[in-house]
CSV table of C-alpha atoms in Angstrom, one decimal:
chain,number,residue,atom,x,y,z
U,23,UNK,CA,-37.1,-0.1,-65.5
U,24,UNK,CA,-35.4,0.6,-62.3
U,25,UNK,CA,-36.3,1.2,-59.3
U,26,UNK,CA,-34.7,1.4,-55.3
U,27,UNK,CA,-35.6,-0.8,-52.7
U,28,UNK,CA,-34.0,-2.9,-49.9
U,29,UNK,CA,-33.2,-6.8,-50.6
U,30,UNK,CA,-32.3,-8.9,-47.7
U,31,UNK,CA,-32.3,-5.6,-45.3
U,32,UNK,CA,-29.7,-4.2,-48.0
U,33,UNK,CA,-30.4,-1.3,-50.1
U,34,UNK,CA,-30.7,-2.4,-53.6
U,35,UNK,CA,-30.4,-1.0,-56.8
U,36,UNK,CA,-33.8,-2.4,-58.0
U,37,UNK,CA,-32.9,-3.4,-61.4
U,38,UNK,CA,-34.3,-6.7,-62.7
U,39,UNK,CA,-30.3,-6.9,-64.0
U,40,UNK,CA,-27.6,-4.6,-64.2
U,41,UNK,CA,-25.1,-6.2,-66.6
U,42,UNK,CA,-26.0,-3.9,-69.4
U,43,UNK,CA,-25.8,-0.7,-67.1
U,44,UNK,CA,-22.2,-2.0,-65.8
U,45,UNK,CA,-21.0,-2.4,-69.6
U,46,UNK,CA,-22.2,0.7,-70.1
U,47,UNK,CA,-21.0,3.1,-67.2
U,48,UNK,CA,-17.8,0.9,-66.5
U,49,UNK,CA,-15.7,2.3,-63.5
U,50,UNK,CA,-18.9,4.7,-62.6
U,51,UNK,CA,-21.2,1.8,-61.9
U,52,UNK,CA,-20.7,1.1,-58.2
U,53,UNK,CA,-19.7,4.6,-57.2
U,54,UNK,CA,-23.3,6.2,-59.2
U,55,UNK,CA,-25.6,3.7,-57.0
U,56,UNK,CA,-23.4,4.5,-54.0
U,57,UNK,CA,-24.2,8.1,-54.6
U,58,UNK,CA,-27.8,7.7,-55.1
U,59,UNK,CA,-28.8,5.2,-52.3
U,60,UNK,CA,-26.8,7.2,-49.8
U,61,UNK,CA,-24.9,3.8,-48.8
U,62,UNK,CA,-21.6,1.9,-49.0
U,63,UNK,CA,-23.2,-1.3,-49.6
U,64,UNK,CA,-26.3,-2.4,-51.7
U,65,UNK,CA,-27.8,-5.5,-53.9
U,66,UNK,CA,-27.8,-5.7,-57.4
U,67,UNK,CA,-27.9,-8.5,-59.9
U,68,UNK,CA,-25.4,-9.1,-62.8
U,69,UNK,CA,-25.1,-12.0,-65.2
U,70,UNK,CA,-28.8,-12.8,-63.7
U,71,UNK,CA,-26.6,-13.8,-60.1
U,72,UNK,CA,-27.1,-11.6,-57.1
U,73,UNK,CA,-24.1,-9.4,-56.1
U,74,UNK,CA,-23.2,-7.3,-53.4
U,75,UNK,CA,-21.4,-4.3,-54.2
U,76,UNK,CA,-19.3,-2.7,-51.4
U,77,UNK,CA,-17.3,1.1,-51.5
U,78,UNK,CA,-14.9,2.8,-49.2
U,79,UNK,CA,-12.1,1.8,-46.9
U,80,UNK,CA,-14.3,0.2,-44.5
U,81,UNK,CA,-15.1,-2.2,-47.1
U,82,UNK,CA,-12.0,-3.3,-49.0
U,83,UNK,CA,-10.4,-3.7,-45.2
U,84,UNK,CA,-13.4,-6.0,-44.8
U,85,UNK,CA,-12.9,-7.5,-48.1
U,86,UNK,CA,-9.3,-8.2,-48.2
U,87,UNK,CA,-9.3,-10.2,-44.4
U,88,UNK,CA,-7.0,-13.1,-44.9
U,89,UNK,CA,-9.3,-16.2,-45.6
U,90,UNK,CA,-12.3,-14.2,-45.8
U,91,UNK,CA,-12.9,-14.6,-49.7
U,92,UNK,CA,-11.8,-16.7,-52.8
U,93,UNK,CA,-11.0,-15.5,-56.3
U,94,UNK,CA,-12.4,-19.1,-57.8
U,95,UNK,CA,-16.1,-18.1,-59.7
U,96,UNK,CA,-16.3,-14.2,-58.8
U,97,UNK,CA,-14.7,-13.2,-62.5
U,98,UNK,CA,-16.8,-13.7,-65.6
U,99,UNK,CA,-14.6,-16.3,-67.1
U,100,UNK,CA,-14.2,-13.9,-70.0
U,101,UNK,CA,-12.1,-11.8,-67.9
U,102,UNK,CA,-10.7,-14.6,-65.6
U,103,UNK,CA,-9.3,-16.3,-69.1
U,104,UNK,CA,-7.1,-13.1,-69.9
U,105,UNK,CA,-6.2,-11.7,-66.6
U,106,UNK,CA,-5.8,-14.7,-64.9
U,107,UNK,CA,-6.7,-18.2,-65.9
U,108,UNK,CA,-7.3,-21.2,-64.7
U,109,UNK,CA,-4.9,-22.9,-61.8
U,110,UNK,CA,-3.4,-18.8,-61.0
U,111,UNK,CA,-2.5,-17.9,-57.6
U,112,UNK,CA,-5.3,-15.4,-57.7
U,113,UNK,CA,-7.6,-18.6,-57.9
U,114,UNK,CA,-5.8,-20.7,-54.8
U,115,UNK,CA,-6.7,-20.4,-51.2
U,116,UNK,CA,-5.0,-20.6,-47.5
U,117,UNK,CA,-1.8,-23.0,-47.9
U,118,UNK,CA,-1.6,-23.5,-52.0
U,119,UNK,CA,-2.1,-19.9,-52.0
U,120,UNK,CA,0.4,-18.7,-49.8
U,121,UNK,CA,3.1,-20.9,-51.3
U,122,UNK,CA,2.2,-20.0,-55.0
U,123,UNK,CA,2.5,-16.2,-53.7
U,124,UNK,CA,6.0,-16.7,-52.2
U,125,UNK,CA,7.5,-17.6,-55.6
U,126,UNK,CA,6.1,-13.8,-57.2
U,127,UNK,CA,7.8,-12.4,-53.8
U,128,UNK,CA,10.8,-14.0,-54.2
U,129,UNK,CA,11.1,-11.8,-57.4
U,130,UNK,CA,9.9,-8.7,-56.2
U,131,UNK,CA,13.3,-8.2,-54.1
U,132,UNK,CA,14.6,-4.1,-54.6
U,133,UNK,CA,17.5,-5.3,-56.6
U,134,UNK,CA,15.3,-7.4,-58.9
U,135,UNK,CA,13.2,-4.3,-59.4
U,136,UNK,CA,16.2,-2.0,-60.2
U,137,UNK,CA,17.4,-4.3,-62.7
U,138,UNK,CA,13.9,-4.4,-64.8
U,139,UNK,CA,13.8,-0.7,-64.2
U,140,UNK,CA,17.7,0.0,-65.7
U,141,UNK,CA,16.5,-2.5,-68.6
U,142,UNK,CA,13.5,-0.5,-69.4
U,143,UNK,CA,15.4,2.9,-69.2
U,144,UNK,CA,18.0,1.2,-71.5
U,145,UNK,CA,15.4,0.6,-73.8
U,146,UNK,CA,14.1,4.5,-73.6
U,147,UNK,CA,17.0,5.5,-74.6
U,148,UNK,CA,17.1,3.6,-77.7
U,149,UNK,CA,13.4,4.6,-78.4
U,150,UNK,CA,14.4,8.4,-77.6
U,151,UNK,CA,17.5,8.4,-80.3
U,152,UNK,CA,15.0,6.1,-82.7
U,153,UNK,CA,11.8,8.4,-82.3
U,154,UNK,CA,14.5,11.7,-82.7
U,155,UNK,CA,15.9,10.3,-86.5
U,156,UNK,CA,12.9,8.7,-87.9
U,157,UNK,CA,10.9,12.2,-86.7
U,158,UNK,CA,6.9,12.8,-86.9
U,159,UNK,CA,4.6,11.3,-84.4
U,160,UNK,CA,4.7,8.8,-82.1
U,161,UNK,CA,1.6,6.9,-80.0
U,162,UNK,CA,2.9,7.0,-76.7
U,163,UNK,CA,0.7,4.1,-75.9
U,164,UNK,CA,2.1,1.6,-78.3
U,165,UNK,CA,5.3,2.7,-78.0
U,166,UNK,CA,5.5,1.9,-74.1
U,167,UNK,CA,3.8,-1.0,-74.3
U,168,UNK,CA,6.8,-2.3,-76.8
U,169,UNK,CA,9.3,-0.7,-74.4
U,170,UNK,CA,7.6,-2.8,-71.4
U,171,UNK,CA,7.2,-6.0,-73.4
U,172,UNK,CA,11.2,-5.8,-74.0
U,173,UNK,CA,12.6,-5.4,-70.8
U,174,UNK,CA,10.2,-7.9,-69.1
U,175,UNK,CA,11.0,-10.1,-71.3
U,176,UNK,CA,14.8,-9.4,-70.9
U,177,UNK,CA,14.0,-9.9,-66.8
U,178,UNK,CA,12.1,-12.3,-66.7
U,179,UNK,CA,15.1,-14.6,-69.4
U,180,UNK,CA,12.1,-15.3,-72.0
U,181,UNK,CA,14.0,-14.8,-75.1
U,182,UNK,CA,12.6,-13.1,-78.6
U,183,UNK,CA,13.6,-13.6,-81.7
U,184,UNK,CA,14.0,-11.2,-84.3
U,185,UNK,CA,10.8,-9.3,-85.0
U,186,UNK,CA,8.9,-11.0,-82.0
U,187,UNK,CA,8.9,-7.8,-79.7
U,188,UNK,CA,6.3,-6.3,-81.4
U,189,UNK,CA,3.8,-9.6,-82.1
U,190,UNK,CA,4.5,-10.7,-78.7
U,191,UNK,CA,3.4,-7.0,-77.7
U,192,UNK,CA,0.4,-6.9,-79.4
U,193,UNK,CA,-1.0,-10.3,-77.7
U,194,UNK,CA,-0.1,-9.1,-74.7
U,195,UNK,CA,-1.8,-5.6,-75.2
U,196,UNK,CA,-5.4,-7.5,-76.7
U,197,UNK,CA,-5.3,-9.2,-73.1
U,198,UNK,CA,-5.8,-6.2,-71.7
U,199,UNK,CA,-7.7,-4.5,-74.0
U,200,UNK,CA,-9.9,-7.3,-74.1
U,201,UNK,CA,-10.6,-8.1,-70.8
U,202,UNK,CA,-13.4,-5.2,-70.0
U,203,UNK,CA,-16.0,-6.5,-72.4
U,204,UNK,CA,-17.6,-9.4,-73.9
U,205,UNK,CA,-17.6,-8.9,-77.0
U,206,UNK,CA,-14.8,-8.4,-80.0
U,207,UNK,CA,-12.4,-7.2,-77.8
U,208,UNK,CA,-12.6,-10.3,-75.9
U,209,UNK,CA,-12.7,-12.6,-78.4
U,210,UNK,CA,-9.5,-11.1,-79.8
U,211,UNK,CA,-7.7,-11.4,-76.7
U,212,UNK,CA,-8.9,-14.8,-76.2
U,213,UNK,CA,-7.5,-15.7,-79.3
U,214,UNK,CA,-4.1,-14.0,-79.0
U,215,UNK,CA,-3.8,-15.5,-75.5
U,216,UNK,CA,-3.9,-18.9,-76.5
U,217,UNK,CA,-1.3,-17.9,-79.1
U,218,UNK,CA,1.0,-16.9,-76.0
U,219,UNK,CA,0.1,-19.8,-73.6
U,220,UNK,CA,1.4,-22.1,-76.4
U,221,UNK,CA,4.6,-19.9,-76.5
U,222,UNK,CA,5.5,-19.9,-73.2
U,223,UNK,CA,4.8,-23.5,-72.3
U,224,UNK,CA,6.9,-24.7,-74.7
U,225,UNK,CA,10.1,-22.3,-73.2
U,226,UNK,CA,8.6,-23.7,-70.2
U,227,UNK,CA,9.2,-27.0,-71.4
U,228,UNK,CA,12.7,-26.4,-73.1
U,229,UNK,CA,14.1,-25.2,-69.3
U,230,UNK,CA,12.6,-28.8,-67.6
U,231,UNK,CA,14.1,-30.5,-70.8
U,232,UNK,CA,17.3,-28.9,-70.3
U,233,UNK,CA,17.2,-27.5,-74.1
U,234,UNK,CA,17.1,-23.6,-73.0
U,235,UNK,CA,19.6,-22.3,-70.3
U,236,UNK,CA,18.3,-19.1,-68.6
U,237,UNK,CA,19.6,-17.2,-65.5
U,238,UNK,CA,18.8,-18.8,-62.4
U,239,UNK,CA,17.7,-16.3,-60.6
U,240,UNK,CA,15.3,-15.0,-64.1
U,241,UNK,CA,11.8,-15.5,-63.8
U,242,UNK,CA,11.5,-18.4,-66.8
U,243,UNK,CA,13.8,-20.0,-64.4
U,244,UNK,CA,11.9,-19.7,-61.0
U,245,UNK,CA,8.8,-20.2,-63.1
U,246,UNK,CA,9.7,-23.7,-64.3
U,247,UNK,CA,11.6,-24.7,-61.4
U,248,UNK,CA,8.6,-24.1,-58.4
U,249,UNK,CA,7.0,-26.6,-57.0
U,250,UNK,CA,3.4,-26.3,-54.8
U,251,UNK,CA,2.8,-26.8,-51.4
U,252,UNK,CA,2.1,-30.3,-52.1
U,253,UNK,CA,5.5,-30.7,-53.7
U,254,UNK,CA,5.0,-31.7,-56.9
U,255,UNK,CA,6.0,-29.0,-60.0
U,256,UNK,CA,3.5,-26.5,-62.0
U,257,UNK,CA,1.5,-28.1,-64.8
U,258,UNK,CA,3.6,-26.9,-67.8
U,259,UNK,CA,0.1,-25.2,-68.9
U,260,UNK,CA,0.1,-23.6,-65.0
U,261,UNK,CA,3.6,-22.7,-65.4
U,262,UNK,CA,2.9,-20.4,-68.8
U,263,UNK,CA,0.2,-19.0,-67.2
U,264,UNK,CA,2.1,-17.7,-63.8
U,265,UNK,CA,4.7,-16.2,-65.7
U,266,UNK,CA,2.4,-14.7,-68.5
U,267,UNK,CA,1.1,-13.2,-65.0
U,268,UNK,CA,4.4,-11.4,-64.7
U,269,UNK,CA,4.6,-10.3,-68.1
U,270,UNK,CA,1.3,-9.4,-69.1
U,271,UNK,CA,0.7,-7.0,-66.1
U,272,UNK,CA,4.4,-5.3,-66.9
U,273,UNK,CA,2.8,-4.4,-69.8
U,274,UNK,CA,0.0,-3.0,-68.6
U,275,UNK,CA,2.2,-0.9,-66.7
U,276,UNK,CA,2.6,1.5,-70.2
U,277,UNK,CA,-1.5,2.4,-69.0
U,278,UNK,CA,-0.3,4.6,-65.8
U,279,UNK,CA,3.0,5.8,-67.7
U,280,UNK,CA,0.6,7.4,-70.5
U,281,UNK,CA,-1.7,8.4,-67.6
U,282,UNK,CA,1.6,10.2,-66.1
U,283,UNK,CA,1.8,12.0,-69.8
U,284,UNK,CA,-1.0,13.0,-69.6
U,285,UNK,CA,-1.2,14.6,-66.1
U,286,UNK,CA,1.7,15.9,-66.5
U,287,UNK,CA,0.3,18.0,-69.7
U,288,UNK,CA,-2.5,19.1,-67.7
U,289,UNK,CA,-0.3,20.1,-64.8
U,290,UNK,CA,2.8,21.9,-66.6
U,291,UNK,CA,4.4,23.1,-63.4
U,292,UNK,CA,5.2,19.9,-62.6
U,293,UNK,CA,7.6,18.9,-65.4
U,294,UNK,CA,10.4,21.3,-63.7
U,295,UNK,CA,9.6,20.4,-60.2
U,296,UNK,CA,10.1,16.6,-61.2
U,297,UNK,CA,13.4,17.1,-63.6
U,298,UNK,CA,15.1,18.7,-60.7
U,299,UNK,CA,13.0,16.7,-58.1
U,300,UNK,CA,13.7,14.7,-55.5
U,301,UNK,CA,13.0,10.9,-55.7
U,302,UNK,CA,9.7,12.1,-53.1
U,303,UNK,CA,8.3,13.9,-55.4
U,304,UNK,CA,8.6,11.6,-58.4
U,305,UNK,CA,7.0,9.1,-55.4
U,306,UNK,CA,4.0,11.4,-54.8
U,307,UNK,CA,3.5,12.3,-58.4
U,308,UNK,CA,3.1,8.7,-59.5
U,309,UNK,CA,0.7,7.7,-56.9
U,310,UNK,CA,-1.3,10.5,-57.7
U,311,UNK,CA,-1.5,9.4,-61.1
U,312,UNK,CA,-2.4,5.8,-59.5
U,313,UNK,CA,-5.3,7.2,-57.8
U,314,UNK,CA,-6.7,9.5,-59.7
U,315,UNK,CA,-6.6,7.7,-62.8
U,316,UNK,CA,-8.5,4.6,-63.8
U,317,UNK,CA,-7.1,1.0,-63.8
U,318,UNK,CA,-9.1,-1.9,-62.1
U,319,UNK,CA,-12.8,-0.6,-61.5
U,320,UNK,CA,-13.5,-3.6,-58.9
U,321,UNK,CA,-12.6,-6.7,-57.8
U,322,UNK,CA,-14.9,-10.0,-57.3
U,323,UNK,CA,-14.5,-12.4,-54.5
U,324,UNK,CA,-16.9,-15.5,-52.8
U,325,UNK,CA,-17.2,-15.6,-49.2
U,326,UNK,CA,-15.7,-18.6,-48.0
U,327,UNK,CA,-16.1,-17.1,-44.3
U,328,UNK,CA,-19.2,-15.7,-43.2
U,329,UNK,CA,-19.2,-12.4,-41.5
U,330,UNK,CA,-21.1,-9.3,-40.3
U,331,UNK,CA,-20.7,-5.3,-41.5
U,332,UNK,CA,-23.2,-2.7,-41.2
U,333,UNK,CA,-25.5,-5.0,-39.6
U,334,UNK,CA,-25.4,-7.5,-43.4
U,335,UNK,CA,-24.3,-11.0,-42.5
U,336,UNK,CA,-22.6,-12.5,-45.0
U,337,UNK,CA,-22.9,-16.1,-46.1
U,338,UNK,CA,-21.1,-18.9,-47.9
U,339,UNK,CA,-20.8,-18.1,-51.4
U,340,UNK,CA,-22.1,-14.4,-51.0
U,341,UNK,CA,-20.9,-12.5,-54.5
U,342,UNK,CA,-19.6,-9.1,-53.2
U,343,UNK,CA,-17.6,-6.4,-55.9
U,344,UNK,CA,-15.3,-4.4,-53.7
U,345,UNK,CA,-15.2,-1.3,-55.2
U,346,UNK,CA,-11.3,-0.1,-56.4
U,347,UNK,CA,-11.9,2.9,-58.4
U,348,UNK,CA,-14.8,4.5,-56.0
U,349,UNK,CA,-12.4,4.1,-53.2
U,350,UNK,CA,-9.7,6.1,-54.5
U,351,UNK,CA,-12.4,8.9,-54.9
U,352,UNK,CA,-13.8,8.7,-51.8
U,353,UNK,CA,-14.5,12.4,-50.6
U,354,UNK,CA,-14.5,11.0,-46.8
U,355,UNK,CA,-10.5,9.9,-47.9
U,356,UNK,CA,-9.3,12.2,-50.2
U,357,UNK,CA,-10.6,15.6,-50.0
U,358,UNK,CA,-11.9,17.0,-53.5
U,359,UNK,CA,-10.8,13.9,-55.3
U,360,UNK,CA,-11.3,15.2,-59.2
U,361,UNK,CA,-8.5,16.9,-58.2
U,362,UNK,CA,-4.7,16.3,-59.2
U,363,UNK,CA,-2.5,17.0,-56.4
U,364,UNK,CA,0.4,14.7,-56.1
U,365,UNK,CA,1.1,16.9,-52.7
U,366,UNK,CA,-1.7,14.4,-50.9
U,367,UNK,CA,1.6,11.7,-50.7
U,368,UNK,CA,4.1,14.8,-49.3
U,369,UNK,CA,6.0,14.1,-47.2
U,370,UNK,CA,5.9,10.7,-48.2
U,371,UNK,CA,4.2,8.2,-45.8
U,372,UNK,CA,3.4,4.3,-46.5
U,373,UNK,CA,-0.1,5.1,-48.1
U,374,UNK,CA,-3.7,3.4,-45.9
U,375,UNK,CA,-3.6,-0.4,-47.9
U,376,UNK,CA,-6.9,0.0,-47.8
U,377,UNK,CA,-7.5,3.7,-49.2
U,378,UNK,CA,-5.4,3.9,-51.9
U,379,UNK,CA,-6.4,0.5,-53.9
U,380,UNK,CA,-5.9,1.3,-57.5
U,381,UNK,CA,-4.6,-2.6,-57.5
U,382,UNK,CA,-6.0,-4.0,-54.8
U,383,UNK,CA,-6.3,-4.0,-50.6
U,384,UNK,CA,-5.2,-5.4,-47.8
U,385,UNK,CA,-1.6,-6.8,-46.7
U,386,UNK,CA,0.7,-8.4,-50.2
U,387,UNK,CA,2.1,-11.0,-48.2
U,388,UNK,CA,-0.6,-11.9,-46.3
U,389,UNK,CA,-3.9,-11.7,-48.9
U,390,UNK,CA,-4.6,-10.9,-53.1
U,391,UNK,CA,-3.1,-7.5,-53.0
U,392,UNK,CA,-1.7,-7.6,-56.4
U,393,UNK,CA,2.8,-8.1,-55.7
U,394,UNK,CA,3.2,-6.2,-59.1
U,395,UNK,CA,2.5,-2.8,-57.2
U,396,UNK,CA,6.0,-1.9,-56.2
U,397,UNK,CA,7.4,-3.0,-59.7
U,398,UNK,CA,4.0,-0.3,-61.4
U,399,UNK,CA,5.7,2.4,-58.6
U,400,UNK,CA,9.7,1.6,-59.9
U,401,UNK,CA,8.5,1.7,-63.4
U,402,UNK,CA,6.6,4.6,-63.3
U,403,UNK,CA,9.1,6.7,-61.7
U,404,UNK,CA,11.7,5.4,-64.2
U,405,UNK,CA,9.3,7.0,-67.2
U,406,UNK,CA,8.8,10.3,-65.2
U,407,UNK,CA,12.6,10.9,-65.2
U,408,UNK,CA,12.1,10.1,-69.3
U,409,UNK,CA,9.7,12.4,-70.1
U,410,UNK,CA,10.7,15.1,-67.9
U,411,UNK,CA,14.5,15.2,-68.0
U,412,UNK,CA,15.7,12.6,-71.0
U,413,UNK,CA,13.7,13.8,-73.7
U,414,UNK,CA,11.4,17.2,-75.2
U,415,UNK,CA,8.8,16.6,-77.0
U,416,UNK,CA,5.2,18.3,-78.0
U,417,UNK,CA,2.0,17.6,-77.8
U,418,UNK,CA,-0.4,18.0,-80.8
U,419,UNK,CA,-3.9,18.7,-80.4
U,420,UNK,CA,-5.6,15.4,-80.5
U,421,UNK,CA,-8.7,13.8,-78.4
U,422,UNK,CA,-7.1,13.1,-75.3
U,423,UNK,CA,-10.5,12.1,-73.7
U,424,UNK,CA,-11.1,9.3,-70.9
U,425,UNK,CA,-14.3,7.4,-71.2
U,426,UNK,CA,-14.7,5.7,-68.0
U,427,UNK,CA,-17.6,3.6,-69.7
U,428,UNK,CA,-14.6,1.7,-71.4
U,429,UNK,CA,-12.7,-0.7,-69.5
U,430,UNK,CA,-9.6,-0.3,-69.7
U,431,UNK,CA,-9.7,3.5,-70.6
U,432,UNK,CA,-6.9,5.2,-72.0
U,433,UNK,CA,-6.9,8.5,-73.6
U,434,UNK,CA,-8.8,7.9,-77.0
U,435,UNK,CA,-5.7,8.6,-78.5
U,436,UNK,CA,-3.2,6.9,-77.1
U,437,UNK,CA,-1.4,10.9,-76.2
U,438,UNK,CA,0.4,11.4,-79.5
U,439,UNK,CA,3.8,12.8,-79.1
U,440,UNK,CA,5.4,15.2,-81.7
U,441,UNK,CA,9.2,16.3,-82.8
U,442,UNK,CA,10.6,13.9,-79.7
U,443,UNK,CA,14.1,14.9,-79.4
U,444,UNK,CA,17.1,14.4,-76.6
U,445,UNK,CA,17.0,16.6,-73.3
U,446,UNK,CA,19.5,18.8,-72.8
C-alpha cells in the first residue's frame, strides 16, 4: 500500500518500504516520486532505513560540498563490494581522502590519456581486420569490453598471459553487471571479484618484492608504490582494490561506446557529420550520449556536516540519494530531454558540474566526482572515429531495447553488428 504524506516537514513517498519498488523501476525510481509529489526532495525508506532522496542541480551542488558527506555506509555493501570496496578512496574523508585522490590524478595527465586512447585504437584495429576475416556477427558489447580490458591493462603495466584477456574480461564485466541487484548477478560478481582481488595483489606483491618490473610511470607501478597521508604504504589488499578501481571502470567504459552505437543508429545523419567532423562535434556527440543515456542512477552519501535546503535541516548521519540520472533529464536544465541532440554542447563550453552528472557532481579535485570522466570522454571519442570512419558495418534487426528497471542497462542485445568490414 502506498500512500503520500509529509515526514519530518518533508514530502514522503508513504511507502512502509521502497526497496522492492527501487529494484523494480531502477533509474525511474527517484525521478517518478519527484514527478508525482511535485518536489525535489522527499522521504522514503529502503532496506527498512530512512532515506532522503534529492533531484536537480540545486541538489547535487548541495550534495557534492567538500566535507559535507561520506561515502562510508550509504552503499548497500552488495554494491560497495564490487564498485568499490572496503579501504577505497570513495570511502575516505578530508585529508586521507584528498591524498588517496591525488595518486588517480596524477594519472589522469592529457598525455597519459592519449596513450590509453592510441592503445585502445591499436586494439580496434586488430578487432576490425579480425571481425572482417572470421565474418558473421559480432556483440558489440563483449567485443568492447575485451577491447577495454586490453589496453587498460596495457596502461595501467598489469601483464596477461596468453588467453587471460578474455577471463580477466569477464570478471571485470560480472562486477558491473552484478552490482545493480541483489541477487544472482551479485553473487556472480562477488565471486569473480574475489577471483581478481587475489590476482592483482599478488602483481601487487611481485612489484614491492622486486620480482615484476613495470613502467614507472604505469599505474601497477604508482599503485604499489603510494603511500597515505599518514605515510605508511597501501595494504597490498588496498592496493588491488585502487587499481581494480582503474580497470574495472575502463571497462565499463564499452557501456557508453555501445550507447554511442546505438544513437548513432537512431540518428543516421550523424555518422557523416562525425567522419568528416571536427573534434567539437565528436565532443558534443559523446556527451550527449553521456546524458541521455543511463549509467549511474544515484549516488548515496551520510551527512557528516549538518546543513539547511528548502527549509530541511539536515543532520549527522542523514541518508540522502542524490539523484544522477533525474538530473540529466531535468526539463528546468535541458529542454525536452527524451530528446537526442548532441547540438545542446555546440559550441563547446565546460558543461554546469552540477547539471550534467552522469558520473557524479561537484569539483574532481576538490570532492567524489568520479577522475575517470575525462578518460570515459577520450575513449568515447576514440570509438566514434571507429565506427564512423575506420570500419562499415550493418545492423540486423535485433531487440535493441533499454529497460531502465535493470541496473546497469544496456541494449538487451548487446547491438549486434553484421558483415563489419574496413572503411574506405
Amino acid at each position: 500500500m502506498t500512500m503520500t504524506g509529509r515526514s519530518n516537514g518533508l514530502p514522503s513517498d508513504g511507502a512502509w518500504d521502497s526497496t522492492l519498488a527501487l529494484l523494480r523501476e531502477g533509474y525511474d525510481f527517484i525521478p517518478r516520486r519527484c514527478r508525482r509529489l511535485h518536489s525535489d526532495v522527499f522521504t522514503t525508506r529502503l532496506m527498512l532505513r530512512r532515506a532522503v532522496c534529492i533531484s536537480g542541480r540545486d541538489a547535487v551542488a548541495q550534495f557534492y560540498v567538500p566535507g559535507r558527506f561520506t561515502r562510508r555506509g550509504a552503499m548497500p555493501t552488495t554494491t560497495l563490494t564490487l564498485l568499490q570496496d572496503r579501504g577505497s578512496v570513495q570511502t575516505l574523508d578530508g585529508e586521507a581522502h584528498r591524498q588517496r585522490k591525488r595518486l588517480f590524478l596524477g594519472l589522469m595527465s592529457p598525455q597519459s590519456i592519449q596513450r590509453l586512447v592510441a592503445l585502445a585504437d591499436a586494439r580496434w584495429q586488430a578487432r576490425i581486420r579480425g571481425w572482417e576475416a572470421r565474418g558473421g556477427d559480432i556483440v558489440l558489447l563483449d567485443e568492447v569490453r575485451e577491447i577495454l580490458c586490453g589496453a587498460a591493462c596495457d596502461w595501467a603495466g598489469v601483464p596477461l598471459g596468453e588467453g587471460e584477456l578474455e577471463e580477466r574480461t569477464r570478471e571485470f564485466a560480472a562486477m558491473i553487471d552484478g552490482s545493480g541487484t541483489a541477487g544472482p548477478r551479485n553473487w556472480r560478481g562477488q565471486l569473480l571479484r574475489r577471483r581478481s582481488e587475489r590476482w592483482i595483489r599478488g602483481l601487487v606483491e611481485e612489484v614491492r618484492q622486486g620480482r615484476l618490473s613495470v613502467p614507472a610511470d604505469s599505474a601497477l607501478q604508482a599503485v604499489a608504490s603510494h603511500r597515505d597521508a599518514d605515510g605508511s604504504p597501501l595494504p597490498a589488499k588496498v592496493a588491488a582494490v585502487e587499481l581494480i578501481n582503474l580497470l574495472r571502470p575502463t571497462v565499463a567504459v564499452a557501456l557508453y561506446i555501445v550507447f554511442a552505437a546505438h544513437a548513432l543508429h537512431r540518428n543516421p545523419e550523424w555518422r557523416e557529420r562525425l567522419a568528416g567532423g571536427s573534434d567539437a562535434e565528436l565532443e558534443a556527440f559523446t556527451q550527449e550520449v553521456r546524458r541521455l543515456y543511463p549509467f549511474f542512477p544515484m549516488i548515496g552519501g551520510r551527512v557528516l556536516q549538518p546543513f539547511e535546503w528548502r527549509g530541511h535541516r539536515f543532520e549527522e548521519g542523514d541518508w540522502v540519494l542524490a539523484d544522477l540520472h533525474g538530473t540529466n533529464h531535468d526539463p528546468r536544465l535541458w529542454p525536452d530531454p527524451e530528446a537526442f541532440r548532441p547540438e545542446r554542447f555546440l559550441p563547446p563550453e565546460p558543461p554546469d558540474e552540477n547539471a550534467l552528472v552522469p558520473q557524479g557532481g561537484g569539483d574532481v579535485r576538490a570532492g567524489h566526482r568520479c577522475p575517470g570522466e575525462w578518460i570515459t570522454i577520450a575513449l568515447v571519442k576514440g570509438a566514434l572515429r571507429q565506427l564512423c570512419g575506420a570500419m562499415r558495418y550493418e545492423v540486423p534487426p535485433q531487440d535493441l531495447t533499454i529497460d531502465l528497471s535493470r541496473m546497469p542497462a544496456p541494449p538487451q542485445s548487446g547491438f549486434i553488428l553484421r558483415n563489419v568490414r574496413q572503411g574506405a
